[in-house]
Every structure is written in C-alpha cells, then in structure tokens.
mmCIF file of C-alpha atoms in Angstrom:
data_model
loop_
_atom_site.group_PDB
_atom_site.id
_atom_site.type_symbol
_atom_site.label_atom_id
_atom_site.label_comp_id
_atom_site.label_asym_id
_atom_site.label_seq_id
_atom_site.Cartn_x
_atom_site.Cartn_y
_atom_site.Cartn_z
ATOM 1 C CA UNK A 2 8.702 -25.815 0.407
ATOM 2 C CA UNK A 3 12.136 -24.159 0.559
ATOM 3 C CA UNK A 4 13.312 -21.734 -2.126
ATOM 4 C CA UNK A 5 16.860 -20.876 -3.105
ATOM 5 C CA UNK A 6 17.867 -17.272 -2.292
ATOM 6 C CA UNK A 7 18.978 -16.844 -5.907
ATOM 7 C CA UNK A 8 15.407 -17.519 -7.078
ATOM 8 C CA UNK A 9 13.950 -14.819 -4.833
ATOM 9 C CA UNK A 10 16.682 -12.366 -5.806
ATOM 10 C CA UNK A 11 16.147 -13.027 -9.508
ATOM 11 C CA UNK A 12 12.397 -12.678 -9.114
ATOM 12 C CA UNK A 13 12.736 -9.427 -7.192
ATOM 13 C CA UNK A 14 15.131 -7.972 -9.750
ATOM 14 C CA UNK A 15 12.891 -9.128 -12.589
ATOM 15 C CA UNK A 16 9.914 -7.450 -10.973
ATOM 16 C CA UNK A 17 11.789 -4.169 -10.513
ATOM 17 C CA UNK A 18 12.990 -4.421 -14.130
ATOM 18 C CA UNK A 19 9.341 -4.644 -15.167
ATOM 19 C CA UNK A 20 8.617 -1.472 -13.226
ATOM 20 C CA UNK A 21 11.662 0.185 -14.770
ATOM 21 C CA UNK A 22 10.442 -0.610 -18.278
ATOM 22 C CA UNK A 23 6.904 0.572 -17.505
ATOM 23 C CA UNK A 24 8.221 3.840 -16.097
ATOM 24 C CA UNK A 25 10.759 4.253 -18.921
ATOM 25 C CA UNK A 26 8.145 3.773 -21.626
ATOM 26 C CA UNK A 27 5.988 6.376 -19.884
ATOM 27 C CA UNK A 28 8.761 8.936 -19.561
ATOM 28 C CA UNK A 29 10.100 8.567 -23.111
ATOM 29 C CA UNK A 30 6.739 8.924 -24.835
ATOM 30 C CA UNK A 31 6.565 5.360 -26.130
ATOM 31 C CA UNK A 32 3.359 4.896 -24.179
ATOM 32 C CA UNK A 33 0.590 7.281 -25.349
ATOM 33 C CA UNK A 34 -0.126 10.152 -22.970
ATOM 34 C CA UNK A 35 -3.853 9.390 -23.034
ATOM 35 C CA UNK A 36 -3.050 6.008 -21.499
ATOM 36 C CA UNK A 37 -0.679 7.385 -18.897
ATOM 37 C CA UNK A 38 -3.016 10.126 -17.728
ATOM 38 C CA UNK A 39 -6.134 8.037 -17.833
ATOM 39 C CA UNK A 40 -8.176 8.348 -14.616
ATOM 40 C CA UNK A 41 -7.939 4.564 -14.175
ATOM 41 C CA UNK A 42 -4.144 4.833 -13.893
ATOM 42 C CA UNK A 43 -4.554 7.605 -11.320
ATOM 43 C CA UNK A 44 -6.984 5.482 -9.299
ATOM 44 C CA UNK A 45 -4.636 2.500 -9.396
ATOM 45 C CA UNK A 46 -1.731 4.679 -8.287
ATOM 46 C CA UNK A 47 -3.721 5.465 -5.145
ATOM 47 C CA UNK A 48 -3.393 1.766 -4.330
ATOM 48 C CA UNK A 49 -0.105 2.885 -2.731
ATOM 49 C CA UNK A 50 -2.287 3.042 0.377
ATOM 50 C CA UNK A 51 -1.973 -0.749 0.690
ATOM 51 C CA UNK A 52 1.512 -1.135 2.089
ATOM 52 C CA UNK A 53 3.201 -4.382 3.128
ATOM 53 C CA UNK A 54 1.113 -4.210 6.309
ATOM 54 C CA UNK A 55 -1.995 -4.122 4.130
ATOM 55 C CA UNK A 56 -0.860 -7.354 2.463
ATOM 56 C CA UNK A 57 0.378 -9.396 5.411
ATOM 57 C CA UNK A 58 -0.252 -7.551 8.665
ATOM 58 C CA UNK A 59 -3.926 -6.939 7.963
ATOM 59 C CA UNK A 60 -4.603 -10.683 8.342
ATOM 60 C CA UNK A 61 -2.967 -10.665 11.763
ATOM 61 C CA UNK A 62 -4.911 -7.508 12.593
ATOM 62 C CA UNK A 63 -8.133 -9.331 11.697
ATOM 63 C CA UNK A 64 -7.044 -12.246 13.905
ATOM 64 C CA UNK A 65 -6.548 -9.904 16.879
ATOM 65 C CA UNK A 66 -9.343 -7.362 16.414
ATOM 66 C CA UNK A 67 -11.945 -9.186 14.312
ATOM 67 C CA UNK A 68 -13.995 -7.146 11.891
ATOM 68 C CA UNK A 69 -12.282 -4.005 13.148
ATOM 69 C CA UNK A 70 -9.821 -4.696 10.322
ATOM 70 C CA UNK A 71 -12.451 -3.288 7.941
ATOM 71 C CA UNK A 72 -11.750 0.186 9.334
ATOM 72 C CA UNK A 73 -8.493 0.105 7.373
ATOM 73 C CA UNK A 74 -10.547 0.042 4.160
ATOM 74 C CA UNK A 75 -13.672 1.940 5.227
ATOM 75 C CA UNK A 76 -11.831 4.942 6.673
ATOM 76 C CA UNK A 77 -9.926 5.859 3.523
ATOM 77 C CA UNK A 78 -12.932 4.914 1.374
ATOM 78 C CA UNK A 79 -15.049 7.385 3.348
ATOM 79 C CA UNK A 80 -12.514 10.129 2.680
ATOM 80 C CA UNK A 81 -12.687 9.533 -1.074
ATOM 81 C CA UNK A 82 -16.452 9.133 -1.116
ATOM 82 C CA UNK A 83 -16.512 12.634 0.405
ATOM 83 C CA UNK A 84 -13.922 13.860 -2.102
ATOM 84 C CA UNK A 85 -16.095 16.710 -3.501
ATOM 85 C CA UNK A 86 -16.314 18.355 -0.067
ATOM 86 C CA UNK A 87 -13.211 17.001 1.681
ATOM 87 C CA UNK A 88 -10.423 16.442 -0.850
ATOM 88 C CA UNK A 89 -11.311 18.681 -3.813
ATOM 89 C CA UNK A 90 -10.801 21.943 -1.831
ATOM 90 C CA UNK A 91 -7.339 20.739 -0.764
ATOM 91 C CA UNK A 92 -6.547 19.798 -4.361
ATOM 92 C CA UNK A 93 -7.535 23.249 -5.653
ATOM 93 C CA UNK A 94 -5.480 24.917 -2.938
ATOM 94 C CA UNK A 95 -2.476 22.710 -3.676
ATOM 95 C CA UNK A 96 -2.612 23.397 -7.411
ATOM 96 C CA UNK A 97 -3.265 27.132 -7.163
ATOM 97 C CA UNK A 98 -0.437 27.739 -4.690
ATOM 98 C CA UNK A 99 1.905 24.899 -5.683
ATOM 99 C CA UNK A 100 1.685 23.150 -2.318
ATOM 100 C CA UNK A 101 3.366 19.782 -2.714
ATOM 101 C CA UNK A 102 3.044 18.435 0.811
ATOM 102 C CA UNK A 103 1.185 18.819 4.077
ATOM 103 C CA UNK A 104 3.995 20.987 5.570
ATOM 104 C CA UNK A 105 3.608 23.292 2.552
ATOM 105 C CA UNK A 106 -0.114 23.465 3.272
ATOM 106 C CA UNK A 107 0.405 24.294 6.949
ATOM 107 C CA UNK A 108 3.126 26.839 6.193
ATOM 108 C CA UNK A 109 0.804 28.568 3.728
ATOM 109 C CA UNK A 110 -2.251 28.386 5.980
ATOM 110 C CA UNK A 111 -0.531 29.837 9.069
ATOM 111 C CA UNK A 112 1.942 32.007 7.154
ATOM 112 C CA UNK A 113 4.704 30.423 9.202
ATOM 113 C CA UNK A 114 7.858 28.633 8.132
ATOM 114 C CA UNK A 115 8.046 27.246 11.662
ATOM 115 C CA UNK A 116 4.717 25.443 11.169
ATOM 116 C CA UNK A 117 6.073 23.755 8.049
ATOM 117 C CA UNK A 118 9.342 22.797 9.738
ATOM 118 C CA UNK A 119 7.585 21.413 12.800
ATOM 119 C CA UNK A 120 5.217 19.350 10.627
ATOM 120 C CA UNK A 121 8.171 18.014 8.635
ATOM 121 C CA UNK A 122 10.038 16.902 11.759
ATOM 122 C CA UNK A 123 6.916 15.185 13.099
ATOM 123 C CA UNK A 124 6.335 13.373 9.808
ATOM 124 C CA UNK A 125 9.934 12.221 9.452
ATOM 125 C CA UNK A 126 9.901 10.827 12.989
ATOM 126 C CA UNK A 127 6.497 9.233 12.482
ATOM 127 C CA UNK A 128 7.285 7.652 9.111
ATOM 128 C CA UNK A 129 10.593 6.020 10.045
ATOM 129 C CA UNK A 130 8.851 3.059 11.761
ATOM 130 C CA UNK A 131 6.634 2.632 8.687
ATOM 131 C CA UNK A 132 9.660 2.459 6.396
ATOM 132 C CA UNK A 133 11.367 0.035 8.768
ATOM 133 C CA UNK A 134 8.240 -2.133 8.741
ATOM 134 C CA UNK A 135 8.361 -2.434 4.942
ATOM 135 C CA UNK A 136 11.991 -3.534 5.010
ATOM 136 C CA UNK A 137 11.401 -5.953 7.883
ATOM 137 C CA UNK A 138 8.424 -7.510 6.103
ATOM 138 C CA UNK A 139 10.417 -8.274 2.959
ATOM 139 C CA UNK A 140 13.234 -9.691 5.081
ATOM 140 C CA UNK A 141 10.817 -11.848 7.095
ATOM 141 C CA UNK A 142 9.057 -13.274 4.040
ATOM 142 C CA UNK A 143 12.352 -14.081 2.335
ATOM 143 C CA UNK A 144 13.652 -15.734 5.500
ATOM 144 C CA UNK A 145 10.481 -17.849 5.810
ATOM 145 C CA UNK A 146 10.740 -18.955 2.198
ATOM 146 C CA UNK A 147 14.465 -19.757 2.305
ATOM 147 C CA UNK A 148 14.595 -20.951 5.939
ATOM 148 C CA UNK A 149 18.154 -19.905 6.501
ATOM 149 C CA UNK A 150 18.938 -16.555 4.901
ATOM 150 C CA UNK A 151 19.633 -13.916 7.542
ATOM 151 C CA UNK A 152 17.683 -10.683 7.952
ATOM 152 C CA UNK A 153 20.597 -8.302 7.538
ATOM 153 C CA UNK A 154 21.591 -9.568 4.097
ATOM 154 C CA UNK A 155 18.042 -9.464 2.740
ATOM 155 C CA UNK A 156 17.309 -6.041 4.205
ATOM 156 C CA UNK A 157 20.581 -4.528 2.952
ATOM 157 C CA UNK A 158 20.093 -5.847 -0.577
ATOM 158 C CA UNK A 159 16.489 -4.670 -0.703
ATOM 159 C CA UNK A 160 17.412 -1.175 0.548
ATOM 160 C CA UNK A 161 20.167 -0.763 -2.053
ATOM 161 C CA UNK A 162 17.897 -1.821 -4.930
ATOM 162 C CA UNK A 163 14.981 0.369 -3.831
ATOM 163 C CA UNK A 164 17.303 3.354 -3.313
ATOM 164 C CA UNK A 165 18.567 3.048 -6.876
ATOM 165 C CA UNK A 166 15.026 2.763 -8.199
ATOM 166 C CA UNK A 167 13.965 5.858 -6.245
ATOM 167 C CA UNK A 168 16.900 7.853 -7.587
ATOM 168 C CA UNK A 169 16.125 6.832 -11.162
ATOM 169 C CA UNK A 170 12.526 8.003 -11.166
ATOM 170 C CA UNK A 171 12.327 10.470 -8.322
ATOM 171 C CA UNK A 172 15.315 12.746 -8.828
ATOM 172 C CA UNK A 173 13.522 14.945 -11.343
ATOM 173 C CA UNK A 174 11.961 18.370 -10.855
ATOM 174 C CA UNK A 175 8.298 18.324 -9.853
ATOM 175 C CA UNK A 176 6.305 21.367 -10.935
ATOM 176 C CA UNK A 177 2.720 22.112 -11.830
ATOM 177 C CA UNK A 178 3.632 21.353 -15.445
ATOM 178 C CA UNK A 179 5.819 18.284 -14.896
ATOM 179 C CA UNK A 180 4.620 15.165 -13.138
ATOM 180 C CA UNK A 181 6.375 11.899 -12.404
ATOM 181 C CA UNK A 182 4.419 10.048 -15.066
ATOM 182 C CA UNK A 183 6.789 7.099 -14.948
ATOM 183 C CA UNK A 184 6.441 6.794 -11.198
ATOM 184 C CA UNK A 185 2.644 7.010 -11.361
ATOM 185 C CA UNK A 186 2.514 4.241 -13.965
ATOM 186 C CA UNK A 187 4.942 2.101 -11.943
ATOM 187 C CA UNK A 188 2.811 2.451 -8.798
ATOM 188 C CA UNK A 189 -0.309 1.637 -10.829
ATOM 189 C CA UNK A 190 1.357 -1.558 -12.072
ATOM 190 C CA UNK A 191 2.245 -2.425 -8.479
ATOM 191 C CA UNK A 192 -1.374 -1.940 -7.439
ATOM 192 C CA UNK A 193 -2.546 -4.319 -10.147
ATOM 193 C CA UNK A 194 -0.044 -6.933 -8.963
ATOM 194 C CA UNK A 195 -1.157 -6.548 -5.332
ATOM 195 C CA UNK A 196 -4.823 -6.900 -6.255
ATOM 196 C CA UNK A 197 -4.136 -9.889 -8.507
ATOM 197 C CA UNK A 198 -2.164 -11.586 -5.755
ATOM 198 C CA UNK A 199 -4.891 -11.118 -3.138
ATOM 199 C CA UNK A 200 -7.662 -12.300 -5.467
ATOM 200 C CA UNK A 201 -5.690 -15.336 -6.624
ATOM 201 C CA UNK A 202 -4.738 -16.311 -3.073
ATOM 202 C CA UNK A 203 -8.287 -15.778 -1.850
ATOM 203 C CA UNK A 204 -9.639 -17.807 -4.758
ATOM 204 C CA UNK A 205 -7.160 -20.612 -4.145
ATOM 205 C CA UNK A 206 -8.060 -20.684 -0.452
ATOM 206 C CA UNK A 207 -11.764 -20.844 -1.224
ATOM 207 C CA UNK A 208 -11.547 -23.503 -3.939
ATOM 208 C CA UNK A 209 -8.683 -25.754 -2.829
ATOM 209 C CA UNK A 210 -8.556 -25.312 0.946
ATOM 210 C CA UNK A 211 -12.316 -25.311 1.564
ATOM 211 C CA UNK A 212 -13.565 -26.948 -1.640
ATOM 212 C CA UNK A 213 -15.773 -24.023 -2.660
ATOM 213 C CA UNK A 214 -18.406 -21.880 -0.977
ATOM 214 C CA UNK A 215 -20.360 -24.881 0.318
ATOM 215 C CA UNK A 216 -17.229 -26.274 1.899
ATOM 216 C CA UNK A 217 -16.530 -22.938 3.568
ATOM 217 C CA UNK A 218 -20.077 -22.762 4.923
ATOM 218 C CA UNK A 219 -19.838 -26.299 6.293
ATOM 219 C CA UNK A 220 -16.488 -25.568 7.942
ATOM 220 C CA UNK A 221 -17.834 -22.396 9.570
ATOM 221 C CA UNK A 222 -20.850 -24.329 10.891
ATOM 222 C CA UNK A 223 -18.528 -26.927 12.380
ATOM 223 C CA UNK A 224 -16.177 -24.248 13.758
ATOM 224 C CA UNK A 225 -18.363 -21.393 15.096
ATOM 225 C CA UNK A 226 -15.353 -20.112 17.018
ATOM 226 C CA UNK A 227 -13.897 -18.955 13.686
ATOM 227 C CA UNK A 228 -16.826 -16.569 13.246
ATOM 228 C CA UNK A 229 -16.704 -15.534 16.898
ATOM 229 C CA UNK A 230 -13.052 -14.694 16.373
ATOM 230 C CA UNK A 231 -14.188 -11.857 14.117
ATOM 231 C CA UNK A 232 -17.381 -10.810 15.913
ATOM 232 C CA UNK A 233 -16.392 -10.712 19.584
ATOM 233 C CA UNK A 234 -13.563 -8.122 19.320
ATOM 234 C CA UNK A 235 -15.870 -5.869 17.291
ATOM 235 C CA UNK A 236 -18.500 -5.959 20.042
ATOM 236 C CA UNK A 237 -16.155 -5.591 22.999
ATOM 237 C CA UNK A 238 -13.297 -3.356 21.870
ATOM 238 C CA UNK A 239 -15.207 -0.106 21.330
ATOM 239 C CA UNK A 240 -12.466 1.282 19.071
ATOM 240 C CA UNK A 241 -14.402 1.039 15.806
ATOM 241 C CA UNK A 242 -15.232 4.739 15.426
ATOM 242 C CA UNK A 243 -11.772 5.905 16.462
ATOM 243 C CA UNK A 244 -10.115 3.671 13.916
ATOM 244 C CA UNK A 245 -12.463 4.776 11.157
ATOM 245 C CA UNK A 246 -11.531 8.412 11.832
ATOM 246 C CA UNK A 247 -7.813 7.612 12.014
ATOM 247 C CA UNK A 248 -7.793 5.877 8.632
ATOM 248 C CA UNK A 249 -10.102 8.523 7.136
ATOM 249 C CA UNK A 250 -7.560 11.279 7.754
ATOM 250 C CA UNK A 251 -4.738 9.146 6.367
ATOM 251 C CA UNK A 252 -5.731 10.374 2.895
ATOM 252 C CA UNK A 253 -4.213 13.732 3.828
ATOM 253 C CA UNK A 254 -1.873 13.016 6.730
ATOM 254 C CA UNK A 255 0.181 10.169 5.262
ATOM 255 C CA UNK A 256 2.869 11.717 2.997
ATOM 256 C CA UNK A 257 2.695 9.017 0.317
ATOM 257 C CA UNK A 258 -1.081 9.404 0.043
ATOM 258 C CA UNK A 259 -0.869 13.197 -0.091
ATOM 259 C CA UNK A 260 1.795 12.933 -2.774
ATOM 260 C CA UNK A 261 -0.185 10.594 -5.013
ATOM 261 C CA UNK A 262 -3.583 12.189 -4.348
ATOM 262 C CA UNK A 263 -2.676 15.852 -4.790
ATOM 263 C CA UNK A 264 0.904 16.391 -5.997
ATOM 264 C CA UNK A 265 0.770 13.829 -8.827
ATOM 265 C CA UNK A 266 -2.827 14.638 -9.779
ATOM 266 C CA UNK A 267 -2.967 15.583 -13.478
ATOM 267 C CA UNK A 268 -6.580 16.765 -13.663
ATOM 268 C CA UNK A 269 -9.132 17.543 -10.932
ATOM 269 C CA UNK A 270 -11.804 15.370 -12.559
ATOM 270 C CA UNK A 271 -9.647 12.301 -11.909
ATOM 271 C CA UNK A 272 -10.311 12.772 -8.208
ATOM 272 C CA UNK A 273 -14.026 12.295 -8.864
ATOM 273 C CA UNK A 274 -13.253 8.960 -10.532
ATOM 274 C CA UNK A 275 -11.170 8.031 -7.518
ATOM 275 C CA UNK A 276 -14.134 8.792 -5.238
ATOM 276 C CA UNK A 277 -15.645 5.466 -6.312
ATOM 277 C CA UNK A 278 -12.676 3.752 -7.950
ATOM 278 C CA UNK A 279 -10.469 3.523 -4.865
ATOM 279 C CA UNK A 280 -13.281 2.204 -2.598
ATOM 280 C CA UNK A 281 -13.988 -0.446 -5.245
ATOM 281 C CA UNK A 282 -10.315 -1.423 -5.369
ATOM 282 C CA UNK A 283 -10.140 -1.699 -1.575
ATOM 283 C CA UNK A 284 -13.399 -3.671 -1.463
ATOM 284 C CA UNK A 285 -11.889 -6.290 -3.765
ATOM 285 C CA UNK A 286 -8.762 -6.410 -1.598
ATOM 286 C CA UNK A 287 -10.810 -6.831 1.588
ATOM 287 C CA UNK A 288 -12.810 -9.777 0.229
ATOM 288 C CA UNK A 289 -9.846 -12.123 0.532
ATOM 289 C CA UNK A 290 -8.847 -11.284 4.118
ATOM 290 C CA UNK A 291 -11.375 -13.430 6.075
ATOM 291 C CA UNK A 292 -10.916 -16.360 3.675
ATOM 292 C CA UNK A 293 -7.126 -16.250 4.078
ATOM 293 C CA UNK A 294 -7.497 -16.015 7.851
ATOM 294 C CA UNK A 295 -9.883 -18.990 8.014
ATOM 295 C CA UNK A 296 -7.622 -20.958 5.662
ATOM 296 C CA UNK A 297 -4.695 -20.403 7.999
ATOM 297 C CA UNK A 298 -6.782 -21.612 10.932
ATOM 298 C CA UNK A 299 -8.001 -24.696 9.069
ATOM 299 C CA UNK A 300 -4.491 -25.621 7.952
ATOM 300 C CA UNK A 301 -3.203 -25.029 11.510
ATOM 301 C CA UNK A 302 -0.246 -23.069 10.196
ATOM 302 C CA UNK A 303 2.798 -22.649 12.407
ATOM 303 C CA UNK A 304 3.500 -19.183 11.078
ATOM 304 C CA UNK A 305 2.346 -16.009 12.824
ATOM 305 C CA UNK A 306 -1.125 -14.794 11.712
ATOM 306 C CA UNK A 307 0.628 -11.781 10.144
ATOM 307 C CA UNK A 308 2.112 -14.194 7.605
ATOM 308 C CA UNK A 309 -0.890 -16.471 7.065
ATOM 309 C CA UNK A 310 -1.006 -15.300 3.441
ATOM 310 C CA UNK A 311 2.482 -16.655 2.829
ATOM 311 C CA UNK A 312 1.817 -19.717 4.975
ATOM 312 C CA UNK A 313 -1.269 -20.678 2.967
ATOM 313 C CA UNK A 314 0.706 -20.264 -0.246
ATOM 314 C CA UNK A 315 3.550 -22.455 1.027
ATOM 315 C CA UNK A 316 1.054 -25.083 2.183
ATOM 316 C CA UNK A 317 -0.232 -25.347 -1.391
ATOM 317 C CA UNK A 318 2.966 -27.252 -2.328
ATOM 318 C CA UNK A 319 3.130 -25.274 -5.548
ATOM 319 C CA UNK A 320 5.965 -23.096 -6.760
ATOM 320 C CA UNK A 321 4.070 -20.288 -8.446
ATOM 321 C CA UNK A 322 1.716 -19.310 -5.593
ATOM 322 C CA UNK A 323 4.370 -18.579 -2.907
ATOM 323 C CA UNK A 324 6.380 -16.648 -5.479
ATOM 324 C CA UNK A 325 3.282 -14.629 -6.433
ATOM 325 C CA UNK A 326 2.646 -13.808 -2.773
ATOM 326 C CA UNK A 327 6.300 -12.824 -2.353
ATOM 327 C CA UNK A 328 6.113 -10.496 -5.358
ATOM 328 C CA UNK A 329 2.909 -8.973 -3.974
ATOM 329 C CA UNK A 330 4.670 -8.195 -0.708
ATOM 330 C CA UNK A 331 7.690 -6.746 -2.495
ATOM 331 C CA UNK A 332 5.364 -4.611 -4.636
ATOM 332 C CA UNK A 333 3.579 -3.230 -1.578
ATOM 333 C CA UNK A 334 6.785 -2.537 0.343
ATOM 334 C CA UNK A 335 8.744 -1.038 -2.550
ATOM 335 C CA UNK A 336 5.942 1.297 -3.622
ATOM 336 C CA UNK A 337 5.487 2.640 -0.106
ATOM 337 C CA UNK A 338 9.223 3.173 0.389
ATOM 338 C CA UNK A 339 9.744 4.901 -2.961
ATOM 339 C CA UNK A 340 6.862 7.369 -2.690
ATOM 340 C CA UNK A 341 7.418 8.042 1.021
ATOM 341 C CA UNK A 342 11.103 8.721 0.400
ATOM 342 C CA UNK A 343 10.269 11.165 -2.386
ATOM 343 C CA UNK A 344 7.684 12.962 -0.283
ATOM 344 C CA UNK A 345 9.904 13.191 2.804
ATOM 345 C CA UNK A 346 12.937 14.330 0.814
ATOM 346 C CA UNK A 347 10.944 17.211 -0.635
ATOM 347 C CA UNK A 348 9.686 18.186 2.830
ATOM 348 C CA UNK A 349 13.158 18.078 4.379
ATOM 349 C CA UNK A 350 14.658 20.138 1.548
ATOM 350 C CA UNK A 351 11.970 22.824 1.575
ATOM 351 C CA UNK A 352 11.360 23.131 5.309
ATOM 352 C CA UNK A 353 14.592 22.097 7.026
ATOM 353 C CA UNK A 354 17.545 22.535 4.657
ATOM 354 C CA UNK A 355 16.609 25.646 2.659
ATOM 355 C CA UNK A 356 15.535 27.725 5.696
ATOM 356 C CA UNK A 357 18.987 27.164 7.212
ATOM 357 C CA UNK A 358 20.687 28.545 4.097
ATOM 358 C CA UNK A 359 18.724 31.779 4.058
#
C-alpha cells in the first residue's frame, strides 16, 4: 500500500498538535496539578528510553542476536529495580546541589570544571549519531510508505518541526522549583502511544498472521529454525552480561534518561513507583518483539528486519495500522530528539559556553 506524502505530513502535524495541546493544558493550569505530577505520569515519561531504535531497530537486533535483545529491557529494568540503592542517592545529590546533568555531577564530585567540560564534549560527540538515527528512521519509514519521497525532504521537514516544538516547551528556566510539566506530560503521552502501537501490532500479528496462539505454536513446530534464530546467538555470542551492564548504566549515562529520571523528578517517592512501573512498561513492550519478528519471517517480507514492524503493518492491507506504526515511530524519535536536545543544550551552556566568558 502506498500513501500520499500529504497524508503522512498531516498525520505528523496532527500528532505534534496533540502533544502541543497536552503540554499547553499542563503549563496553563487547565489540567489539575495532581494529575500532572502523578507518579504514573512520571513513570510513563521514563518511556523516553524507547527511542526509534527501540521501536524498529530492536526487531532487527533480535533477528541478528536472538534473545540478546532482551538485554535492552533487562538492563535498564535492573537499574530501576535497584533504585533505592543505585538511583535514589544520585537523586538526593542532584536535588540538594541542583545538579541537572551528569557533567554537573562529575564537576561537583571532582571539584573540577574541566571534568564537567570533558564529560560534556564526550556526550555531545556520542549523542550525535543517536540523534541522526532518529531522523534517519523517520525518513526511512516515510520513504517506505510513500515509495518515492526522498530522504532529504523528509528529514529537513522533520527537523524543522521538532526544533520548533523543542523551542516552545524547552526554552524555559529549569530550577528546583520549576519543572517542565508540559514536556513531562507530552513525553508521557508519547509513551502511551508507543506502547499502544506495539501491543496493537503484536496482537494483530498473533491473531491475523498466525490465527491465534495455536496457530503460532503450529507454525513454530513446523519451522524450528525460527526458534533457533533466537536461541543460537544467545548460546554462542557470549555478550549477554556485557550488554546487560551497558544498558543498566544507561539510566544515568544517557542524557535524556538522566534528565527525565532526576532533573524532572517532582518527588523522590515517584522514583520508588518507577522501580516497578518502568520494568512493567518495558515488559509489555518486549512481548510483541518475537511475534513481530516471526510474522515478518512468515510473510517473507522484502523489507530489512529493522523495519519488519512497518512491513507487517503494510502487509495487512489496511490503512489504519501502517499509520499507527508510523505515528509510533515519530513519537519515539521526536521524544528522544526533544529531551536530548534540551539536556545537551544545558550541558553546553553550563560547561562550555559560560566557562569561556568568565
């Protein structure tokens, strides 16, 4: 099925308008504060962890590394399950000394502006590929759905829109008293959309591609190589523990996670809710990954495994499912870009620009 570029553009703008209204209602007081600063909203805002790679690329990662893909979910879940001993001390330190980023934390810990500047430079260099990946993913999905629209036009349009959205809700002072309530609510809405998309796509794949759980079991019996595809890399790669540790530390090391976990935290007790809430959210996301992968294999899709989610949706010959998957990808990419841009801009200002003016 081929979609008109105008449809995707209208859908993307409509989605961002929804986020704008959600954030606006939060900032202007129309939405009650007890709703905005509910621990559930905080937990959902931590769904920023699932970037565009966590929507599309994770399926390709499962195709290449088997059940090693679970490390993406288990690592960060382990960090939050250990929140009372691992994350709570960092949260107290950040609140007591107004440390809004990891460079702030290092500069305070080592009493060195150089430590903060060096950490900032490393993070800016390390996060540029991540930001590029989000833009490329949106461009790729739009190109697949339109089969003709060029990358540069999609990427340029997406960057302009996301930049405006970031300026609207990020260019406000962030102190211990003021939080970006509108941004937190917007990211929470994005997380709901991402979860809904994955559950709907997984449910469609199970019911309509395989004909239910019995159909899936029969197909796996007839195609044991599909199970081996997930088991063999896990047994032979030997990278399981390393990947678990890498994703575990992402709760602190990744700027967008640090920002949402510590800087935008409104009450310490919310972190205790997140210690089980975020693992539950990620568990629900992970349930759909093997089913989507097996659906792509059964349908013999021509698309790359990284885009099996979109390929399965397009193979449904429906209009609503591919558009839902597209919106889920846009939600993941836009949330990551917005929060990462805010976090990096604060780091650059505090540890690279201001030291030069002194």
